[in-house]
CSV table of C-alpha atoms in Angstrom, one decimal:
chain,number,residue,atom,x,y,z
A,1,UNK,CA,109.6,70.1,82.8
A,2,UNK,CA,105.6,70.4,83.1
A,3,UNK,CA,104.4,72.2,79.9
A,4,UNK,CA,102.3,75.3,81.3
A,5,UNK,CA,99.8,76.1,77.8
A,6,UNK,CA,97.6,79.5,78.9
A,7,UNK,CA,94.1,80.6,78.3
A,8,UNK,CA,93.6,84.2,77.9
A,9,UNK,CA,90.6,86.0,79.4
A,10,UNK,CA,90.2,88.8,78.3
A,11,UNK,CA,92.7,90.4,75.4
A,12,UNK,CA,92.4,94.6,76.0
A,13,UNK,CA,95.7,96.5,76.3
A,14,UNK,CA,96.9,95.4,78.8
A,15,UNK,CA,97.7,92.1,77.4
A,16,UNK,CA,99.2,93.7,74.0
A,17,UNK,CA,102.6,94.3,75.8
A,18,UNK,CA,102.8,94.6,79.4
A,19,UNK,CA,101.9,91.0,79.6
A,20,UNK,CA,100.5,88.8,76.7
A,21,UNK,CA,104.3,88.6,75.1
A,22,UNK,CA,106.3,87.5,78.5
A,23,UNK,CA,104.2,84.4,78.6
A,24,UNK,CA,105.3,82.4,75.5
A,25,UNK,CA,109.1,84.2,77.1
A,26,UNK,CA,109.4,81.6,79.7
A,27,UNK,CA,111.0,78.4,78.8
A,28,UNK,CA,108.0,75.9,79.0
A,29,UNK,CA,105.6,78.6,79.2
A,30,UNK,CA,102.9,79.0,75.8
A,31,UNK,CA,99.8,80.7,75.2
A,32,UNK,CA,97.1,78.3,73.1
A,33,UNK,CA,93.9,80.0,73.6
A,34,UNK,CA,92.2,83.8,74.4
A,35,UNK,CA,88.7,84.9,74.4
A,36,UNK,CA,86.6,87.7,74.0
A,37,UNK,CA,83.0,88.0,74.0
A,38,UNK,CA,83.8,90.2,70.8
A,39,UNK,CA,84.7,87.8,67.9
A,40,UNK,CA,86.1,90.1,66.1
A,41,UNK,CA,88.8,91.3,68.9
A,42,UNK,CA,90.1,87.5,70.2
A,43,UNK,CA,90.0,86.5,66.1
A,44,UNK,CA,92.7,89.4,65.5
A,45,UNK,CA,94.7,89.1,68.8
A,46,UNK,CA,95.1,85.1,67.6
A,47,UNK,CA,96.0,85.6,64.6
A,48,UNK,CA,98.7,89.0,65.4
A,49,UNK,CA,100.1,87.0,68.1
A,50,UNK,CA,99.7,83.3,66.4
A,51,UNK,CA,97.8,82.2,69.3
A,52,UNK,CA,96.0,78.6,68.2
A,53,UNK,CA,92.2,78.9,69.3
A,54,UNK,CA,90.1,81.7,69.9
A,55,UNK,CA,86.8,81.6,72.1
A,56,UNK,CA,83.9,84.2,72.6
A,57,UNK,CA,82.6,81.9,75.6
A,58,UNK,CA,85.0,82.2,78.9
A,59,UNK,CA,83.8,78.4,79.8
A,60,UNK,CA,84.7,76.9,76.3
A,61,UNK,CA,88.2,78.1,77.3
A,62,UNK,CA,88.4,77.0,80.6
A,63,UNK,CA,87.1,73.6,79.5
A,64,UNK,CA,89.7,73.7,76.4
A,65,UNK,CA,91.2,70.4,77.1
A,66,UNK,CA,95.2,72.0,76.1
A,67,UNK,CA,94.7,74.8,78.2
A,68,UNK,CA,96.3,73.8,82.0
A,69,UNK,CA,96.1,77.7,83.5
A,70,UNK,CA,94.4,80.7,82.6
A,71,UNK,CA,94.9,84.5,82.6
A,72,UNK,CA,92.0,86.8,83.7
A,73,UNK,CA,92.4,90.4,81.9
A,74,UNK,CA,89.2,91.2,82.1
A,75,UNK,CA,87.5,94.3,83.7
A,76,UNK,CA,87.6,93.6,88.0
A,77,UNK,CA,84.1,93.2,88.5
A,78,UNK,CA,84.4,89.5,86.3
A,79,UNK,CA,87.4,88.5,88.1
A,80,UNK,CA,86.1,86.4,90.8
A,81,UNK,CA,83.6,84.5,88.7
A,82,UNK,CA,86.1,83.8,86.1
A,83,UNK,CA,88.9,83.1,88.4
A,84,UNK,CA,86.0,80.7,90.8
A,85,UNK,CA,85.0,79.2,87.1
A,86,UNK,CA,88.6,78.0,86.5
A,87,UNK,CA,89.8,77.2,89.9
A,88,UNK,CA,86.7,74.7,90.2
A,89,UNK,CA,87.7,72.9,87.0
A,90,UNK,CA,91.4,72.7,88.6
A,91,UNK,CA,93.0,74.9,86.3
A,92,UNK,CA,95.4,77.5,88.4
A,93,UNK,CA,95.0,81.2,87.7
A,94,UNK,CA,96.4,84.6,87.3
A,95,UNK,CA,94.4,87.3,87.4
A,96,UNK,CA,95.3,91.2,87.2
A,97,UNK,CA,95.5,93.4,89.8
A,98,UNK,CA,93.3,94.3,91.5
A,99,UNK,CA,92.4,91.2,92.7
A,100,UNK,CA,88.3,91.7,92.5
A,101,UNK,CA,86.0,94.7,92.4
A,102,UNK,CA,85.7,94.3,96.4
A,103,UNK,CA,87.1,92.7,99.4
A,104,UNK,CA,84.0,90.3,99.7
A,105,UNK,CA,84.9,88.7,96.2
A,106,UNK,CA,88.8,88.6,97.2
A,107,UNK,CA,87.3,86.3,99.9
A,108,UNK,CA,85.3,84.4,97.6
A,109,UNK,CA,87.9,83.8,95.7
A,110,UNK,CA,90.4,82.9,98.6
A,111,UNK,CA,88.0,80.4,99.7
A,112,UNK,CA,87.3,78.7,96.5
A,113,UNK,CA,91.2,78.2,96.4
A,114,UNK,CA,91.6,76.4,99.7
A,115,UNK,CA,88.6,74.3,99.3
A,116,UNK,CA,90.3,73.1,96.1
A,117,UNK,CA,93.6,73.4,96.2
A,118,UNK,CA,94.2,75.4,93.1
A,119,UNK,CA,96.4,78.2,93.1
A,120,UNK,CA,95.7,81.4,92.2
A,121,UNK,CA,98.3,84.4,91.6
A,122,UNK,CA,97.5,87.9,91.2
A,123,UNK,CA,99.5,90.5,88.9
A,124,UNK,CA,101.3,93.1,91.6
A,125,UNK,CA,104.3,92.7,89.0
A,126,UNK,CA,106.0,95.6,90.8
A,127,UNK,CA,106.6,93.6,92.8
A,128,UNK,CA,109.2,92.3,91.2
A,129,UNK,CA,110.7,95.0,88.8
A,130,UNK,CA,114.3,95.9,89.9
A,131,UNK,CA,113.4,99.4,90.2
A,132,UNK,CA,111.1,98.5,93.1
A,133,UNK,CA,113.2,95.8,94.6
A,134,UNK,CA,116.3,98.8,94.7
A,135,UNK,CA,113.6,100.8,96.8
A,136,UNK,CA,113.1,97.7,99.2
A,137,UNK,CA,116.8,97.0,99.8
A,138,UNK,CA,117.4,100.7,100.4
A,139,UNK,CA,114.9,100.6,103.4
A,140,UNK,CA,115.7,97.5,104.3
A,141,UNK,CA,119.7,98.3,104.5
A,142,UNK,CA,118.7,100.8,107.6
A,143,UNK,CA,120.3,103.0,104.9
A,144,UNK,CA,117.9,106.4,106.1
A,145,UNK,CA,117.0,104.5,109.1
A,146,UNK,CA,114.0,103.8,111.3
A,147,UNK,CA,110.7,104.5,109.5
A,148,UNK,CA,108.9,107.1,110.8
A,149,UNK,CA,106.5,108.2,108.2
A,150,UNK,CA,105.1,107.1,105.0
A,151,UNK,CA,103.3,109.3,102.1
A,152,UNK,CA,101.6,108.9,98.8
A,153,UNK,CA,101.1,111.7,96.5
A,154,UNK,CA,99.5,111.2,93.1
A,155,UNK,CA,97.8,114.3,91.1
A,156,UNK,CA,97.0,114.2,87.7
A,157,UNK,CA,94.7,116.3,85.1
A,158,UNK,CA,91.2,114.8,83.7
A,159,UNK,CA,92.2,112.3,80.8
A,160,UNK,CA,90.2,113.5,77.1
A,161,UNK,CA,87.7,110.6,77.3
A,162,UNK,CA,87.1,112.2,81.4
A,163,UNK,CA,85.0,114.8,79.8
A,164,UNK,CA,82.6,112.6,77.6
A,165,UNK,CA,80.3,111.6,80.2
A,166,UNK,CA,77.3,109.1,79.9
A,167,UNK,CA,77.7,105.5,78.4
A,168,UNK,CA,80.8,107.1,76.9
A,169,UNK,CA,83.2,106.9,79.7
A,170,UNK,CA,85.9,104.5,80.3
A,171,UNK,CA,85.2,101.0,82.6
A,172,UNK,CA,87.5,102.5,85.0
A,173,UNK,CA,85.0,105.1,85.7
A,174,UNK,CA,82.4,102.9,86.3
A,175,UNK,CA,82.6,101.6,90.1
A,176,UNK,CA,80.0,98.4,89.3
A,177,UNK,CA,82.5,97.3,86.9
A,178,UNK,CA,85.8,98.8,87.9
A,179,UNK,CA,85.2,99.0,92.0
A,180,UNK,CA,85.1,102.9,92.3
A,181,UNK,CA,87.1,105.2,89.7
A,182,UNK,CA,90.7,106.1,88.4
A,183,UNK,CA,91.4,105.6,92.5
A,184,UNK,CA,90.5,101.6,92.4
A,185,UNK,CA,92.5,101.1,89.4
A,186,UNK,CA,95.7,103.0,90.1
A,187,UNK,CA,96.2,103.0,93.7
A,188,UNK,CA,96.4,99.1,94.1
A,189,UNK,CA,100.0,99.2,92.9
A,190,UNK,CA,100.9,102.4,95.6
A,191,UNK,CA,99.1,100.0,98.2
A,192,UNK,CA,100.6,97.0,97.2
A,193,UNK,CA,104.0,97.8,97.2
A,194,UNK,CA,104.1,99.6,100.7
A,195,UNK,CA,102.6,96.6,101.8
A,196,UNK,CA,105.1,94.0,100.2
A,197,UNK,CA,107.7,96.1,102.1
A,198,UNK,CA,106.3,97.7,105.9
A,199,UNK,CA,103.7,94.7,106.3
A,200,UNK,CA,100.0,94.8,106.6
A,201,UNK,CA,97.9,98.0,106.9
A,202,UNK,CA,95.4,97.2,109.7
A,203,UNK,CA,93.9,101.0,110.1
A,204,UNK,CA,92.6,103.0,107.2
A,205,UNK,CA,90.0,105.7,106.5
A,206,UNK,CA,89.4,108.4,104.1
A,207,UNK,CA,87.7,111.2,102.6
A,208,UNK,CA,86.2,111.1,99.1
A,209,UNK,CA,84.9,113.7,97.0
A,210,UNK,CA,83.5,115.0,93.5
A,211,UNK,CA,85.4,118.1,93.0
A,212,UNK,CA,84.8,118.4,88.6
A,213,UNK,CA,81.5,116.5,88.1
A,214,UNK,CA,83.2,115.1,85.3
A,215,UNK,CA,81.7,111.4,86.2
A,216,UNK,CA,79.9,109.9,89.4
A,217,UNK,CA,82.8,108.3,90.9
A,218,UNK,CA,85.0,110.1,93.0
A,219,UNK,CA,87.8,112.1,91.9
A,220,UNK,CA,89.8,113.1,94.6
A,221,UNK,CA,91.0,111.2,98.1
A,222,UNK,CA,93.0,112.0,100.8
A,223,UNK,CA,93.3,108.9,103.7
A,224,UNK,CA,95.6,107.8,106.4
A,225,UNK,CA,96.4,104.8,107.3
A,226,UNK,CA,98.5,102.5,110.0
A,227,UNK,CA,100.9,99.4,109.1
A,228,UNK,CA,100.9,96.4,111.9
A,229,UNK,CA,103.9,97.6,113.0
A,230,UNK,CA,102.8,100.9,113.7
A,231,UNK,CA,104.3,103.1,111.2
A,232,UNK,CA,101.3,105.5,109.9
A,233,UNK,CA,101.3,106.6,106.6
A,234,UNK,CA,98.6,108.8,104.3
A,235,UNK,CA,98.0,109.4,101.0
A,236,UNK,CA,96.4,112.0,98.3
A,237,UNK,CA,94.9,111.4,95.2
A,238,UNK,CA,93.5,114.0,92.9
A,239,UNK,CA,92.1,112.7,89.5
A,240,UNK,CA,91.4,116.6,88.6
A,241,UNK,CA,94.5,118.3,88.8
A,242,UNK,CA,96.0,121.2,87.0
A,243,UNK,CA,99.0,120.1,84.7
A,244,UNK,CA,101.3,122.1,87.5
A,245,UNK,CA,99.9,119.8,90.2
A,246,UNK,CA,101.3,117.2,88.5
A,247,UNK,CA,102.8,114.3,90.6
A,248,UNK,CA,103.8,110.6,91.0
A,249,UNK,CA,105.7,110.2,94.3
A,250,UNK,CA,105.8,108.3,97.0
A,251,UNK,CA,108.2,109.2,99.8
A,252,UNK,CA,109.8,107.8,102.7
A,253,UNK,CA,111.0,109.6,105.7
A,254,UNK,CA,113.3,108.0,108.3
A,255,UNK,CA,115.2,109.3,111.1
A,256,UNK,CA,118.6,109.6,109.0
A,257,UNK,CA,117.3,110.8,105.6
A,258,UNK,CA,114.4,110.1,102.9
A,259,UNK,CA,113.6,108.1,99.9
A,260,UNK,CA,111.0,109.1,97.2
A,261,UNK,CA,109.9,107.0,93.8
A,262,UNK,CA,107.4,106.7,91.2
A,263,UNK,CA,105.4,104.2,90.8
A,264,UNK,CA,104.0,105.0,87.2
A,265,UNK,CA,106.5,107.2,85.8
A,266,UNK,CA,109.5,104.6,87.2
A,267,UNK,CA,111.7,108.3,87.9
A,268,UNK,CA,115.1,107.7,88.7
A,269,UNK,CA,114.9,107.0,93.0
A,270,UNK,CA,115.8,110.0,95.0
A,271,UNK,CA,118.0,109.0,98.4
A,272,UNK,CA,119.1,111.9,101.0
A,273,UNK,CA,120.9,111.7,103.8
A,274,UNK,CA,123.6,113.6,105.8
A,275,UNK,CA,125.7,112.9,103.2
A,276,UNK,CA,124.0,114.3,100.3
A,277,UNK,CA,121.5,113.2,97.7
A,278,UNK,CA,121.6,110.4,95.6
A,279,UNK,CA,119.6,109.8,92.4
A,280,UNK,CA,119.7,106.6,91.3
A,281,UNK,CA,118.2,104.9,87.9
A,282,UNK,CA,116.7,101.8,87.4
A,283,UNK,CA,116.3,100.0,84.5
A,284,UNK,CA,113.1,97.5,84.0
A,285,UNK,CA,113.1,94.6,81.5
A,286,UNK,CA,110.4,95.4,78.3
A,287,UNK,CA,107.6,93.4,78.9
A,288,UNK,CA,107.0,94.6,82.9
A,289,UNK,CA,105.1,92.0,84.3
A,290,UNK,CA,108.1,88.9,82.7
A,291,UNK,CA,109.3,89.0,86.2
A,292,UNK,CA,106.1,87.6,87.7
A,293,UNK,CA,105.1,85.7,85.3
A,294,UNK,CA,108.2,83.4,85.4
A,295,UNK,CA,108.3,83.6,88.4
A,296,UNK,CA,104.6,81.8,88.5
A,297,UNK,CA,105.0,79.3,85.6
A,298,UNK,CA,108.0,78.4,88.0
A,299,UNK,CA,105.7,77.9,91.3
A,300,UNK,CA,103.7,75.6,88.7
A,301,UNK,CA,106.2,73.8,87.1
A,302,UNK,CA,107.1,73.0,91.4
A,303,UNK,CA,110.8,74.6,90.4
A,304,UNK,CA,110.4,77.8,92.2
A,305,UNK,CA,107.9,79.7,95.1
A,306,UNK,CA,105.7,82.6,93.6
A,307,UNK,CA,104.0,84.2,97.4
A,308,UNK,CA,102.3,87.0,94.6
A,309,UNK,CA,98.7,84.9,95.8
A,310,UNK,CA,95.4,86.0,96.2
A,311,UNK,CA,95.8,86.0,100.0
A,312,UNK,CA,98.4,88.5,99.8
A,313,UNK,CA,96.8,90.5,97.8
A,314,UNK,CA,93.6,90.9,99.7
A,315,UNK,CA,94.8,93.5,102.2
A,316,UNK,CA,94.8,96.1,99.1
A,317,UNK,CA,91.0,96.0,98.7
A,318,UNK,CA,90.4,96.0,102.2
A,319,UNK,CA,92.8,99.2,102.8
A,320,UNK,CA,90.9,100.5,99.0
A,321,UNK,CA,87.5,99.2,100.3
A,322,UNK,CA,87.3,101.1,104.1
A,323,UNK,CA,89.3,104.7,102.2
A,324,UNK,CA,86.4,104.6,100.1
A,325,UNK,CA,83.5,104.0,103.1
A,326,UNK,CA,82.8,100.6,101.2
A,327,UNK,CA,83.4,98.9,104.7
């Protein structure tokens, strides 16, 4: 069995559980090296998580002759040079979601991978979480029927840090380095999985707005949008909301019932039909992005198919990219 040893890029928060722990999980699967341009943080990430090497330069890892792959957790806007960096020195990659900070670098990056042949996976681990998956089979089982209509609601209030303003505010409120605001980050997943189930979304458009002045990206979207096989669907996000507005719910309507989920909160799946309603609870493993992570250190040991690539994952800027007049 090939030996998959990672590089980290990048060691925030998002690598402390959701991810960083499934990797050395996998059978064949180890993490030798992380960076961060701060010393300090990849010196005590190493050393909590007994990680070999540490790097403050991203091209001393990638040239780190023990590390065959490497894992971008860096802030969006980096992605595609990081991920163009490694793919060029042939080591494969897996980035997180989303993919870049705009469609043009998911292109970018798309056609660094074809020119040389090295793979590059992207982090829409929902993907493959059995909560999600339950949702899939339920449509797919005809189960409330044809499709007719598709919506996303998502409302929450300003976070603590949304009222600091200035150089104070988080990187996801900073569209150079996040892509747009709370809306780039969170709405990937939404987009993602809709996608992964009803197919491509080849119409979109919204309407963006400031409502709280809180911070120069927007704050509050409403869009629709049209799958290739012609379902339409729309969605609301408000960034701003009162604590009663609260709401993480996606719903399905088909001709013989509906279907609603969370995607953040993972609420237990809510099926009605003639027959009643249903409410049905999925449990998800601890560390939630295991699932796609084996699933890609299987693609690269050749044992196993992980279609979680940059190509796929391209349709979520575009439909992000056009809601937000960016194209």
């Amino acid at each position: 069995m090939r030996k998959i040893c990672w590089g980290f890029i990048g060691c925030g928060e998002v690598t402390e559980k959701k991810s960083g722990p499934a990797f050395n999980e996998v059978e064949g699967s180890s993490v030798v090296a992380v960076m961060s341009r701060s010393a300090e943080k990849a010196k005590s990430y190493a050393k909590r998580h007994d990680i070999p090497r540490w790097y403050t330069d991203p091209q001393e890892l990638i040239d780190d002759p023990d590390v065959n792959a490497v894992y971008i957790a860096t802030p969006p806007s980096s992605h595609a040079t990081f991920a163009i960096m490694a793919m060029k020195a042939g080591k494969p990659v897996y980035v997180e979601k989303p993919l870049a900070a705009s469609y043009e670098d998911c292109a970018r990056i798309n056609r660094i991978s074809e020119q040389t042949g090295v793979p590059c996976f992207v982090a829409y681990y929902r993907r493959y979480l059995p909560y999600f998956q339950k949702v899939k089979s339920i449509i797919n089982s005809g189960t409330i029927g044809k499709i007719a209509n598709v919506q996303i609601r998502f409302s929450v209030p300003p976070r603590d840090l949304d009222y600091n303003g200035g150089q104070q505010l988080p990187w996801r409120l900073q569209p150079d380095i996040a892509g747009g605001g709370y809306f780039y980050d969170l709405a990937p997943h939404q987009l993602d999985l809709l996608q992964n189930i009803f197919g491509i979304i080849v119409k979109a458009h919204g309407y963006c707005s400031n409502r709280a002045s809180l911070y120069k990206a927007e704050d509050s979207i409403s869009a629709c949008f049209l799958f290739e096989n012609g379902l339409p669907g729309s969605g609301s996000w408000c960034f701003v909301g009162h604590q009663s507005a609260k709401e993480d719910c996606i719903e399905i309507i088909g001709e013989k019932g509906t279907l609603s989920f969370s995607v953040y909160t993972y609420n237990p799946i809510k099926l009605i039909t003639t027959e009643g309603a249903v409410s049905i609870t999925v449990p998800n493993p601890p560390y939630v992005q295991l699932p796609i992570i084996k699933s890609v250190i299987e693609d690269l040991q050749g044992v196993g198919v992980c279609k979680c690539r940059s190509v796929s994952a391209t349709p979520v800027n575009w439909v992000m990219d056009r809601i937000l007049g960016k194209l």
